[in-house]
Amino acid sequence: MRTLIRRARTVDPILIQAVLAAALSFAHIHDVAASAGQGGWKAWAYPVSVDLLMIMAWKRMRTPDVPHFGAWCWFLLSLAASLAANIATSGVMDLSHPPSALRVIVAGWPGVAFLGGMMLAHTRTATELREDHTEKSQEVAGEPAGEAVEEVDDEPVSVPEKPVLVSYREAAEDLGVAEGTVRTWAFNELVTKYPGPTGNSVRVDLRECKRVQSRRLAGV
């Protein structure tokens, strides 16, 4: 019991004020709709329609990445409808004989409210628009939209070794073989012959000669 009393004391008076104001506005819109020929459940549906449109517009206005211009328009329109109903029931208008303009406005409100609700419900956020733009860009580029592109690590490209060019004699001294042996390798195309500094001179790759010697020693 004490808990219930404590909770009752903490009720926000602003919330009570909002509920009372909403109830009065709800009743005024109902009275205007009923006087304009919308009897039965239809008269009660009008205030629900006006208040829901206002709440939807207010929610969209508080969403950070949604365009607020359209939400402001629908919020002001629903607020104007609520204020107009409140003023009409203040005695400035004879609701027992409402003017034709009021009947036309009340009869046309459902279509306007439906249009506003659809536009507010299907308003695209800025994040959704950016995602759609990215997907379209990927489709134009020939990439499947929505699929992550697998990153492939670039393998190191092997750079061919630069040949160490020496003469037959220098290669023979380095390998410890006869100069004629190196010449035989070159003649049999076991090693590549490169042009030397003069027209008649020949150079061979020392690394290639070492590989040939290794194969010979291994009996290959």
PDB file of C-alpha atoms in Angstrom:
ATOM      1  CA  MET A   1       0.000   0.000   0.000  1.00  0.00           C
ATOM      2  CA  ARG A   2       2.810   2.392   0.837  1.00  0.00           C
ATOM      3  CA  THR A   3       4.425   1.596  -2.499  1.00  0.00           C
ATOM      4  CA  LEU A   4       1.266   2.532  -4.361  1.00  0.00           C
ATOM      5  CA  ILE A   5       1.019   5.801  -2.427  1.00  0.00           C
ATOM      6  CA  ARG A   6       4.661   6.597  -3.162  1.00  0.00           C
ATOM      7  CA  ARG A   7       4.146   5.951  -6.876  1.00  0.00           C
ATOM      8  CA  ALA A   8       1.011   8.094  -6.917  1.00  0.00           C
ATOM      9  CA  ARG A   9       2.964  10.992  -5.426  1.00  0.00           C
ATOM     10  CA  THR A  10       5.625  10.732  -8.136  1.00  0.00           C
ATOM     11  CA  VAL A  11       3.153  11.049 -11.027  1.00  0.00           C
ATOM     12  CA  ASP A  12       4.286  13.908 -13.222  1.00  0.00           C
ATOM     13  CA  PRO A  13       1.691  16.719 -13.185  1.00  0.00           C
ATOM     14  CA  ILE A  14       2.691  17.542 -16.745  1.00  0.00           C
ATOM     15  CA  LEU A  15       1.499  14.085 -17.788  1.00  0.00           C
ATOM     16  CA  ILE A  16      -1.848  14.677 -16.083  1.00  0.00           C
ATOM     17  CA  GLN A  17      -2.182  18.000 -17.879  1.00  0.00           C
ATOM     18  CA  ALA A  18      -1.375  16.349 -21.231  1.00  0.00           C
ATOM     19  CA  VAL A  19      -3.970  13.622 -20.681  1.00  0.00           C
ATOM     20  CA  LEU A  20      -6.673  16.143 -19.768  1.00  0.00           C
ATOM     21  CA  ALA A  21      -5.891  18.345 -22.782  1.00  0.00           C
ATOM     22  CA  ALA A  22      -5.899  15.343 -25.105  1.00  0.00           C
ATOM     23  CA  ALA A  23      -9.259  14.173 -23.736  1.00  0.00           C
ATOM     24  CA  LEU A  24     -10.849  17.604 -24.236  1.00  0.00           C
ATOM     25  CA  SER A  25      -9.452  17.915 -27.768  1.00  0.00           C
ATOM     26  CA  PHE A  26     -10.608  14.364 -28.502  1.00  0.00           C
ATOM     27  CA  ALA A  27     -14.151  15.241 -27.426  1.00  0.00           C
ATOM     28  CA  HIS A  28     -14.202  18.489 -29.428  1.00  0.00           C
ATOM     29  CA  ILE A  29     -13.137  16.765 -32.645  1.00  0.00           C
ATOM     30  CA  HIS A  30     -15.800  14.110 -32.054  1.00  0.00           C
ATOM     31  CA  ASP A  31     -18.493  16.771 -31.607  1.00  0.00           C
ATOM     32  CA  VAL A  32     -17.481  18.563 -34.817  1.00  0.00           C
ATOM     33  CA  ALA A  33     -17.449  15.304 -36.801  1.00  0.00           C
ATOM     34  CA  ALA A  34     -20.844  14.322 -35.429  1.00  0.00           C
ATOM     35  CA  SER A  35     -22.351  17.723 -36.273  1.00  0.00           C
ATOM     36  CA  ALA A  36     -20.992  17.396 -39.846  1.00  0.00           C
ATOM     37  CA  GLY A  37     -22.976  14.210 -40.410  1.00  0.00           C
ATOM     38  CA  GLN A  38     -20.375  11.596 -39.339  1.00  0.00           C
ATOM     39  CA  GLY A  39     -22.404   9.606 -36.809  1.00  0.00           C
ATOM     40  CA  GLY A  40     -21.687   6.478 -34.803  1.00  0.00           C
ATOM     41  CA  TRP A  41     -18.188   5.004 -34.768  1.00  0.00           C
ATOM     42  CA  LYS A  42     -17.083   7.344 -37.562  1.00  0.00           C
ATOM     43  CA  ALA A  43     -17.362  10.370 -35.265  1.00  0.00           C
ATOM     44  CA  TRP A  44     -15.001   8.663 -32.788  1.00  0.00           C
ATOM     45  CA  ALA A  45     -12.560   7.681 -35.541  1.00  0.00           C
ATOM     46  CA  TYR A  46     -11.927  11.321 -36.497  1.00  0.00           C
ATOM     47  CA  PRO A  47     -10.143  12.375 -33.259  1.00  0.00           C
ATOM     48  CA  VAL A  48      -8.125   9.140 -33.338  1.00  0.00           C
ATOM     49  CA  SER A  49      -7.036   9.963 -36.890  1.00  0.00           C
ATOM     50  CA  VAL A  50      -6.037  13.548 -36.040  1.00  0.00           C
ATOM     51  CA  ASP A  51      -4.113  12.609 -32.891  1.00  0.00           C
ATOM     52  CA  LEU A  52      -2.310   9.669 -34.501  1.00  0.00           C
ATOM     53  CA  LEU A  53      -1.200  11.827 -37.427  1.00  0.00           C
ATOM     54  CA  MET A  54       0.162  14.400 -34.987  1.00  0.00           C
ATOM     55  CA  ILE A  55       2.024  11.731 -32.994  1.00  0.00           C
ATOM     56  CA  MET A  56       3.511  10.157 -36.140  1.00  0.00           C
ATOM     57  CA  ALA A  57       4.703  13.543 -37.391  1.00  0.00           C
ATOM     58  CA  TRP A  58       6.213  14.409 -34.016  1.00  0.00           C
ATOM     59  CA  LYS A  59       8.048  11.081 -33.908  1.00  0.00           C
ATOM     60  CA  ARG A  60       9.493  11.665 -37.374  1.00  0.00           C
ATOM     61  CA  MET A  61      10.565  15.173 -36.391  1.00  0.00           C
ATOM     62  CA  ARG A  62      12.580  13.731 -33.504  1.00  0.00           C
ATOM     63  CA  THR A  63      14.355  11.168 -35.686  1.00  0.00           C
ATOM     64  CA  PRO A  64      17.867  12.530 -36.439  1.00  0.00           C
ATOM     65  CA  ASP A  65      18.490  11.255 -39.992  1.00  0.00           C
ATOM     66  CA  VAL A  66      14.984  11.816 -41.440  1.00  0.00           C
ATOM     67  CA  PRO A  67      14.043  14.917 -43.507  1.00  0.00           C
ATOM     68  CA  HIS A  68      11.954  17.096 -41.179  1.00  0.00           C
ATOM     69  CA  PHE A  69      10.195  19.366 -43.685  1.00  0.00           C
ATOM     70  CA  GLY A  70       7.409  16.904 -44.540  1.00  0.00           C
ATOM     71  CA  ALA A  71       6.974  15.900 -40.900  1.00  0.00           C
ATOM     72  CA  TRP A  72       6.607  19.554 -39.916  1.00  0.00           C
ATOM     73  CA  CYS A  73       3.923  20.073 -42.572  1.00  0.00           C
ATOM     74  CA  TRP A  74       1.818  17.128 -41.377  1.00  0.00           C
ATOM     75  CA  PHE A  75       2.316  18.092 -37.737  1.00  0.00           C
ATOM     76  CA  LEU A  76       1.100  21.640 -38.368  1.00  0.00           C
ATOM     77  CA  LEU A  77      -1.837  20.360 -40.434  1.00  0.00           C
ATOM     78  CA  SER A  78      -3.027  17.999 -37.668  1.00  0.00           C
ATOM     79  CA  LEU A  79      -2.473  20.701 -35.066  1.00  0.00           C
ATOM     80  CA  ALA A  80      -4.547  23.141 -37.150  1.00  0.00           C
ATOM     81  CA  ALA A  81      -7.351  20.563 -37.414  1.00  0.00           C
ATOM     82  CA  SER A  82      -7.350  20.062 -33.650  1.00  0.00           C
ATOM     83  CA  LEU A  83      -7.327  23.799 -32.925  1.00  0.00           C
ATOM     84  CA  ALA A  84     -10.085  24.420 -35.455  1.00  0.00           C
ATOM     85  CA  ALA A  85     -12.296  21.806 -33.778  1.00  0.00           C
ATOM     86  CA  ASN A  86     -11.638  23.335 -30.353  1.00  0.00           C
ATOM     87  CA  ILE A  87     -12.547  26.815 -31.617  1.00  0.00           C
ATOM     88  CA  ALA A  88     -15.636  25.556 -33.465  1.00  0.00           C
ATOM     89  CA  THR A  89     -17.060  24.117 -30.247  1.00  0.00           C
ATOM     90  CA  SER A  90     -16.500  27.371 -28.335  1.00  0.00           C
ATOM     91  CA  GLY A  91     -19.775  28.843 -29.603  1.00  0.00           C
ATOM     92  CA  VAL A  92     -18.489  30.836 -32.562  1.00  0.00           C
ATOM     93  CA  MET A  93     -20.233  28.401 -34.891  1.00  0.00           C
ATOM     94  CA  ASP A  94     -23.733  26.945 -34.781  1.00  0.00           C
ATOM     95  CA  LEU A  95     -22.952  23.220 -34.854  1.00  0.00           C
ATOM     96  CA  SER A  96     -26.636  22.363 -35.097  1.00  0.00           C
ATOM     97  CA  HIS A  97     -26.540  23.888 -38.592  1.00  0.00           C
ATOM     98  CA  PRO A  98     -22.886  23.564 -39.704  1.00  0.00           C
ATOM     99  CA  PRO A  99     -21.847  25.334 -42.918  1.00  0.00           C
ATOM    100  CA  SER A 100     -21.256  23.342 -46.073  1.00  0.00           C
ATOM    101  CA  ALA A 101     -17.530  24.153 -45.990  1.00  0.00           C
ATOM    102  CA  LEU A 102     -17.198  22.374 -42.632  1.00  0.00           C
ATOM    103  CA  ARG A 103     -18.989  19.310 -43.984  1.00  0.00           C
ATOM    104  CA  VAL A 104     -16.655  19.231 -46.980  1.00  0.00           C
ATOM    105  CA  ILE A 105     -13.543  19.549 -44.786  1.00  0.00           C
ATOM    106  CA  VAL A 106     -14.695  16.824 -42.401  1.00  0.00           C
ATOM    107  CA  ALA A 107     -15.625  14.496 -45.277  1.00  0.00           C
ATOM    108  CA  GLY A 108     -12.253  15.031 -46.972  1.00  0.00           C
ATOM    109  CA  TRP A 109     -10.137  14.572 -43.859  1.00  0.00           C
ATOM    110  CA  PRO A 110      -9.824  10.735 -44.030  1.00  0.00           C
ATOM    111  CA  GLY A 111      -8.142  10.918 -47.427  1.00  0.00           C
ATOM    112  CA  VAL A 112      -5.744  13.627 -46.253  1.00  0.00           C
ATOM    113  CA  ALA A 113      -4.909  11.697 -43.068  1.00  0.00           C
ATOM    114  CA  PHE A 114      -4.331   8.490 -45.043  1.00  0.00           C
ATOM    115  CA  LEU A 115      -1.951  10.289 -47.415  1.00  0.00           C
ATOM    116  CA  GLY A 116      -0.042  11.844 -44.524  1.00  0.00           C
ATOM    117  CA  GLY A 117       0.261   8.562 -42.672  1.00  0.00           C
ATOM    118  CA  MET A 118       1.570   6.742 -45.740  1.00  0.00           C
ATOM    119  CA  MET A 119       4.128   9.439 -46.509  1.00  0.00           C
ATOM    120  CA  LEU A 120       5.362   9.532 -42.919  1.00  0.00           C
ATOM    121  CA  ALA A 121       5.547   5.749 -42.667  1.00  0.00           C
ATOM    122  CA  HIS A 122       7.536   5.400 -45.901  1.00  0.00           C
ATOM    123  CA  THR A 123       9.907   8.316 -45.463  1.00  0.00           C
ATOM    124  CA  ARG A 124      13.424   7.053 -46.132  1.00  0.00           C
ATOM    125  CA  THR A 125      16.135   7.870 -43.651  1.00  0.00           C
ATOM    126  CA  ALA A 126      19.447   9.357 -44.741  1.00  0.00           C
ATOM    127  CA  THR A 127      21.205   6.083 -43.842  1.00  0.00           C
ATOM    128  CA  GLU A 128      18.849   4.068 -46.062  1.00  0.00           C
ATOM    129  CA  LEU A 129      19.349   6.500 -48.937  1.00  0.00           C
ATOM    130  CA  ARG A 130      23.138   6.188 -48.647  1.00  0.00           C
ATOM    131  CA  GLU A 131      22.882   2.382 -48.604  1.00  0.00           C
ATOM    132  CA  ASP A 132      20.678   2.410 -51.710  1.00  0.00           C
ATOM    133  CA  HIS A 133      23.136   4.709 -53.482  1.00  0.00           C
ATOM    134  CA  THR A 134      26.024   2.390 -52.577  1.00  0.00           C
ATOM    135  CA  GLU A 135      24.138  -0.679 -53.838  1.00  0.00           C
ATOM    136  CA  LYS A 136      23.282   1.038 -57.123  1.00  0.00           C
ATOM    137  CA  SER A 137      26.909   2.102 -57.579  1.00  0.00           C
ATOM    138  CA  GLN A 138      28.042  -1.483 -57.054  1.00  0.00           C
ATOM    139  CA  GLU A 139      25.481  -2.781 -59.551  1.00  0.00           C
ATOM    140  CA  VAL A 140      26.624  -0.266 -62.172  1.00  0.00           C
ATOM    141  CA  ALA A 141      30.221  -1.302 -61.560  1.00  0.00           C
ATOM    142  CA  GLY A 142      29.269  -4.935 -62.109  1.00  0.00           C
ATOM    143  CA  GLU A 143      29.695  -6.002 -58.497  1.00  0.00           C
ATOM    144  CA  PRO A 144      26.888  -7.911 -56.711  1.00  0.00           C
ATOM    145  CA  ALA A 145      25.165  -5.569 -54.250  1.00  0.00           C
ATOM    146  CA  GLY A 146      25.248  -6.479 -50.587  1.00  0.00           C
ATOM    147  CA  GLU A 147      28.132  -8.964 -50.901  1.00  0.00           C
ATOM    148  CA  ALA A 148      31.426  -8.243 -49.273  1.00  0.00           C
ATOM    149  CA  VAL A 149      34.350  -8.123 -51.664  1.00  0.00           C
ATOM    150  CA  GLU A 150      36.981 -10.619 -50.613  1.00  0.00           C
ATOM    151  CA  GLU A 151      40.329  -8.980 -50.168  1.00  0.00           C
ATOM    152  CA  VAL A 152      43.226 -10.892 -51.663  1.00  0.00           C
ATOM    153  CA  ASP A 153      46.653 -10.286 -50.256  1.00  0.00           C
ATOM    154  CA  ASP A 154      49.107  -9.301 -52.919  1.00  0.00           C
ATOM    155  CA  GLU A 155      51.810 -11.947 -53.201  1.00  0.00           C
ATOM    156  CA  PRO A 156      55.334 -10.617 -53.484  1.00  0.00           C
ATOM    157  CA  VAL A 157      56.477 -10.632 -57.080  1.00  0.00           C
ATOM    158  CA  SER A 158      59.793 -12.390 -57.502  1.00  0.00           C
ATOM    159  CA  VAL A 159      62.335 -10.211 -59.251  1.00  0.00           C
ATOM    160  CA  PRO A 160      64.709 -12.137 -61.556  1.00  0.00           C
ATOM    161  CA  GLU A 161      68.295 -12.133 -60.376  1.00  0.00           C
ATOM    162  CA  LYS A 162      70.657  -9.987 -62.328  1.00  0.00           C
ATOM    163  CA  PRO A 163      73.305 -12.187 -63.989  1.00  0.00           C
ATOM    164  CA  VAL A 164      76.881 -11.926 -62.767  1.00  0.00           C
ATOM    165  CA  LEU A 165      78.750 -11.704 -66.065  1.00  0.00           C
ATOM    166  CA  VAL A 166      82.334 -12.921 -66.128  1.00  0.00           C
ATOM    167  CA  SER A 167      84.708 -14.219 -68.757  1.00  0.00           C
ATOM    168  CA  TYR A 168      85.457 -17.905 -69.320  1.00  0.00           C
ATOM    169  CA  ARG A 169      88.726 -17.595 -67.441  1.00  0.00           C
ATOM    170  CA  GLU A 170      87.204 -15.787 -64.462  1.00  0.00           C
ATOM    171  CA  ALA A 171      84.411 -18.357 -64.206  1.00  0.00           C
ATOM    172  CA  ALA A 172      86.908 -21.232 -64.397  1.00  0.00           C
ATOM    173  CA  GLU A 173      89.092 -19.706 -61.647  1.00  0.00           C
ATOM    174  CA  ASP A 174      86.110 -19.150 -59.375  1.00  0.00           C
ATOM    175  CA  LEU A 175      84.790 -22.693 -59.885  1.00  0.00           C
ATOM    176  CA  GLY A 176      88.175 -24.385 -59.837  1.00  0.00           C
ATOM    177  CA  VAL A 177      87.756 -26.001 -63.247  1.00  0.00           C
ATOM    178  CA  ALA A 178      89.498 -25.687 -66.573  1.00  0.00           C
ATOM    179  CA  GLU A 179      88.587 -22.814 -68.845  1.00  0.00           C
ATOM    180  CA  GLY A 180      87.760 -25.333 -71.558  1.00  0.00           C
ATOM    181  CA  THR A 181      85.100 -26.848 -69.326  1.00  0.00           C
ATOM    182  CA  VAL A 182      83.262 -23.548 -69.091  1.00  0.00           C
ATOM    183  CA  ARG A 183      83.584 -23.078 -72.843  1.00  0.00           C
ATOM    184  CA  THR A 184      82.089 -26.564 -73.358  1.00  0.00           C
ATOM    185  CA  TRP A 185      79.128 -25.663 -71.170  1.00  0.00           C
ATOM    186  CA  ALA A 186      78.544 -22.554 -73.207  1.00  0.00           C
ATOM    187  CA  PHE A 187      78.944 -24.426 -76.505  1.00  0.00           C
ATOM    188  CA  ASN A 188      76.430 -27.075 -75.390  1.00  0.00           C
ATOM    189  CA  GLU A 189      74.062 -24.281 -74.303  1.00  0.00           C
ATOM    190  CA  LEU A 190      74.136 -25.389 -70.692  1.00  0.00           C
ATOM    191  CA  VAL A 191      74.881 -21.789 -69.790  1.00  0.00           C
ATOM    192  CA  THR A 192      73.789 -18.664 -71.612  1.00  0.00           C
ATOM    193  CA  LYS A 193      76.345 -16.672 -73.551  1.00  0.00           C
ATOM    194  CA  TYR A 194      76.207 -12.898 -73.231  1.00  0.00           C
ATOM    195  CA  PRO A 195      78.014 -10.380 -75.438  1.00  0.00           C
ATOM    196  CA  GLY A 196      81.156  -8.969 -73.870  1.00  0.00           C
ATOM    197  CA  PRO A 197      82.553  -5.471 -73.888  1.00  0.00           C
ATOM    198  CA  THR A 198      84.193  -6.056 -77.262  1.00  0.00           C
ATOM    199  CA  GLY A 199      82.759  -7.546 -80.411  1.00  0.00           C
ATOM    200  CA  ASN A 200      84.504 -10.926 -80.147  1.00  0.00           C
ATOM    201  CA  SER A 201      84.366 -11.394 -76.374  1.00  0.00           C
ATOM    202  CA  VAL A 202      81.767 -13.545 -74.593  1.00  0.00           C
ATOM    203  CA  ARG A 203      80.533 -13.454 -71.045  1.00  0.00           C
ATOM    204  CA  VAL A 204      78.706 -16.101 -68.992  1.00  0.00           C
ATOM    205  CA  ASP A 205      76.663 -15.912 -65.815  1.00  0.00           C
ATOM    206  CA  LEU A 206      78.682 -17.067 -62.827  1.00  0.00           C
ATOM    207  CA  ARG A 207      75.568 -18.164 -60.906  1.00  0.00           C
ATOM    208  CA  GLU A 208      74.424 -20.247 -63.868  1.00  0.00           C
ATOM    209  CA  CYS A 209      77.839 -21.868 -64.105  1.00  0.00           C
ATOM    210  CA  LYS A 210      77.709 -22.777 -60.414  1.00  0.00           C
ATOM    211  CA  ARG A 211      74.309 -24.433 -60.897  1.00  0.00           C
ATOM    212  CA  VAL A 212      75.667 -26.450 -63.855  1.00  0.00           C
ATOM    213  CA  GLN A 213      78.672 -27.527 -61.793  1.00  0.00           C
ATOM    214  CA  SER A 214      76.383 -28.588 -58.931  1.00  0.00           C
ATOM    215  CA  ARG A 215      74.314 -30.745 -61.262  1.00  0.00           C
ATOM    216  CA  ARG A 216      77.462 -32.295 -62.708  1.00  0.00           C
ATOM    217  CA  LEU A 217      78.801 -33.155 -59.262  1.00  0.00           C
ATOM    218  CA  ALA A 218      75.440 -34.641 -58.322  1.00  0.00           C
ATOM    219  CA  GLY A 219      75.458 -36.770 -61.477  1.00  0.00           C
ATOM    220  CA  VAL A 220      72.396 -35.143 -63.020  1.00  0.00           C
TER     221      VAL A 220
END
